[in-house]
PDB file of C-alpha atoms in Angstrom:
ATOM      1  CA  MET A 195       1.925 -38.745 -40.781  1.00 64.00           C
ATOM      2  CA  ASP A 196       0.943 -37.027 -37.556  1.00 76.00           C
ATOM      3  CA  LYS A 197      -1.852 -38.336 -35.421  1.00 89.00           C
ATOM      4  CA  LEU A 198      -4.997 -36.228 -35.740  1.00 94.00           C
ATOM      5  CA  LEU A 199      -6.431 -34.965 -32.440  1.00 96.00           C
ATOM      6  CA  THR A 200      -9.991 -33.923 -31.720  1.00 96.00           C
ATOM      7  CA  ARG A 201     -10.763 -30.541 -30.092  1.00 96.00           C
ATOM      8  CA  GLN A 202     -11.077 -32.168 -26.719  1.00 97.00           C
ATOM      9  CA  GLU A 203      -7.735 -34.032 -27.003  1.00 97.00           C
ATOM     10  CA  ALA A 204      -5.925 -30.903 -28.217  1.00 97.00           C
ATOM     11  CA  ALA A 205      -7.448 -28.775 -25.423  1.00 97.00           C
ATOM     12  CA  GLU A 206      -6.408 -31.332 -22.821  1.00 96.00           C
ATOM     13  CA  MET A 207      -2.920 -31.471 -24.317  1.00 95.00           C
ATOM     14  CA  LEU A 208      -2.608 -27.660 -23.976  1.00 95.00           C
ATOM     15  CA  GLY A 209      -4.348 -27.530 -20.594  1.00 95.00           C
ATOM     16  CA  ILE A 210      -7.043 -25.118 -21.823  1.00 96.00           C
ATOM     17  CA  SER A 211     -10.802 -25.319 -22.455  1.00 96.00           C
ATOM     18  CA  CYS A 212     -12.366 -26.138 -25.850  1.00 96.00           C
ATOM     19  CA  ASP A 213     -13.782 -22.603 -25.915  1.00 97.00           C
ATOM     20  CA  THR A 214     -10.297 -21.129 -25.558  1.00 97.00           C
ATOM     21  CA  LEU A 215      -9.008 -23.474 -28.282  1.00 97.00           C
ATOM     22  CA  ASP A 216     -11.843 -22.299 -30.540  1.00 96.00           C
ATOM     23  CA  ARG A 217     -10.868 -18.665 -29.913  1.00 97.00           C
ATOM     24  CA  LEU A 218      -7.233 -19.481 -30.801  1.00 96.00           C
ATOM     25  CA  ARG A 219      -8.424 -21.178 -33.998  1.00 96.00           C
ATOM     26  CA  ALA A 220     -10.762 -18.252 -34.875  1.00 95.00           C
ATOM     27  CA  ASP A 221      -7.858 -15.807 -34.359  1.00 96.00           C
ATOM     28  CA  ARG A 222      -5.652 -18.029 -36.574  1.00 95.00           C
ATOM     29  CA  LYS A 223      -3.123 -18.554 -33.776  1.00 96.00           C
ATOM     30  CA  ILE A 224      -3.174 -22.371 -34.104  1.00 97.00           C
ATOM     31  CA  ALA A 225      -3.304 -24.400 -37.278  1.00 96.00           C
ATOM     32  CA  TYR A 226      -6.162 -26.862 -37.776  1.00 96.00           C
ATOM     33  CA  ILE A 227      -7.683 -29.172 -40.369  1.00 96.00           C
ATOM     34  CA  GLN A 228     -11.299 -28.938 -41.492  1.00 95.00           C
ATOM     35  CA  HIS A 229     -12.456 -30.777 -44.617  1.00 93.00           C
ATOM     36  CA  LYS A 230     -15.645 -28.818 -45.182  1.00 92.00           C
ATOM     37  CA  PRO A 231     -17.116 -25.643 -43.622  1.00 91.00           C
ATOM     38  CA  GLY A 232     -19.001 -26.496 -40.462  1.00 90.00           C
ATOM     39  CA  GLY A 233     -17.392 -29.913 -40.346  1.00 93.00           C
ATOM     40  CA  LYS A 234     -15.340 -31.552 -37.623  1.00 95.00           C
ATOM     41  CA  VAL A 235     -12.088 -29.858 -36.695  1.00 96.00           C
ATOM     42  CA  TRP A 236      -8.795 -31.740 -36.174  1.00 96.00           C
ATOM     43  CA  PHE A 237      -5.421 -30.679 -34.883  1.00 97.00           C
ATOM     44  CA  THR A 238      -2.008 -32.236 -35.396  1.00 96.00           C
ATOM     45  CA  GLU A 239       0.667 -32.680 -32.707  1.00 95.00           C
ATOM     46  CA  ASP A 240       2.985 -30.552 -34.874  1.00 95.00           C
ATOM     47  CA  ALA A 241       0.449 -27.720 -34.984  1.00 95.00           C
ATOM     48  CA  ILE A 242       0.220 -27.842 -31.158  1.00 96.00           C
ATOM     49  CA  ALA A 243       3.991 -27.891 -30.840  1.00 95.00           C
ATOM     50  CA  GLU A 244       4.330 -24.868 -33.212  1.00 95.00           C
ATOM     51  CA  TYR A 245       1.717 -22.971 -31.242  1.00 96.00           C
ATOM     52  CA  LEU A 246       3.577 -23.641 -28.021  1.00 95.00           C
ATOM     53  CA  ILE A 247       6.862 -22.472 -29.539  1.00 94.00           C
ATOM     54  CA  ARG A 248       5.258 -19.223 -30.653  1.00 93.00           C
ATOM     55  CA  ALA A 249       3.429 -18.734 -27.332  1.00 92.00           C
ATOM     56  CA  THR A 250       6.481 -19.355 -25.143  1.00 93.00           C
ATOM     57  CA  HIS A 251       8.216 -16.229 -23.954  1.00 90.00           C
ATOM     58  CA  PRO A 252      11.856 -16.360 -22.931  1.00 88.00           C
ATOM     59  CA  ALA A 253      12.647 -15.983 -19.279  1.00 86.00           C
ATOM     60  CA  GLN A 254      14.351 -12.835 -18.023  1.00 83.00           C
ATOM     61  CA  PRO A 255      17.958 -13.368 -16.947  1.00 83.00           C
ATOM     62  CA  LEU A 256      18.448 -13.337 -13.238  1.00 81.00           C
ATOM     63  CA  GLN A 257      19.374  -9.947 -11.932  1.00 75.00           C
ATOM     64  CA  PRO A 258      22.366  -9.768  -9.571  1.00 76.00           C
ATOM     65  CA  VAL A 259      21.516  -9.165  -5.924  1.00 72.00           C
ATOM     66  CA  ARG A 260      21.810  -5.464  -5.342  1.00 69.00           C
ATOM     67  CA  ALA A 261      23.475  -4.104  -2.271  1.00 71.00           C
ATOM     68  CA  THR A 262      21.043  -2.253  -0.016  1.00 69.00           C
ATOM     69  CA  TYR A 263      21.453   1.518   0.424  1.00 71.00           C
ATOM     70  CA  ARG A 264      20.288   1.281   3.973  1.00 72.00           C
ATOM     71  CA  LYS A 265      22.781   1.597   6.769  1.00 73.00           C
ATOM     72  CA  LEU A 266      22.994  -1.435   8.925  1.00 72.00           C
ATOM     73  CA  ARG A 267      22.004  -0.903  12.591  1.00 79.00           C
ATOM     74  CA  LYS A 268      24.681  -1.321  15.140  1.00 81.00           C
ATOM     75  CA  LYS A 269      23.941  -3.856  17.794  1.00 77.00           C
ATOM     76  CA  PRO A 270      23.805  -2.342  21.303  1.00 71.00           C
TER      77      PRO A 270
END
């Protein structure tokens, strides 16, 4: 079973504030556990990992260096 993390621990792990984490939770972008409405909220390490996978965007491939269209100046 995964370790349950508090809001503060989960926010620290993600490098964000608790307010931002609450917004992600309200927008249903990160999974959480709450036993009763208005009760304490918990996050699992797997839920954080899944959020990071969905939030990670692939890097653009490196573009080849383009030759310049400018004419090189001749040295005097």
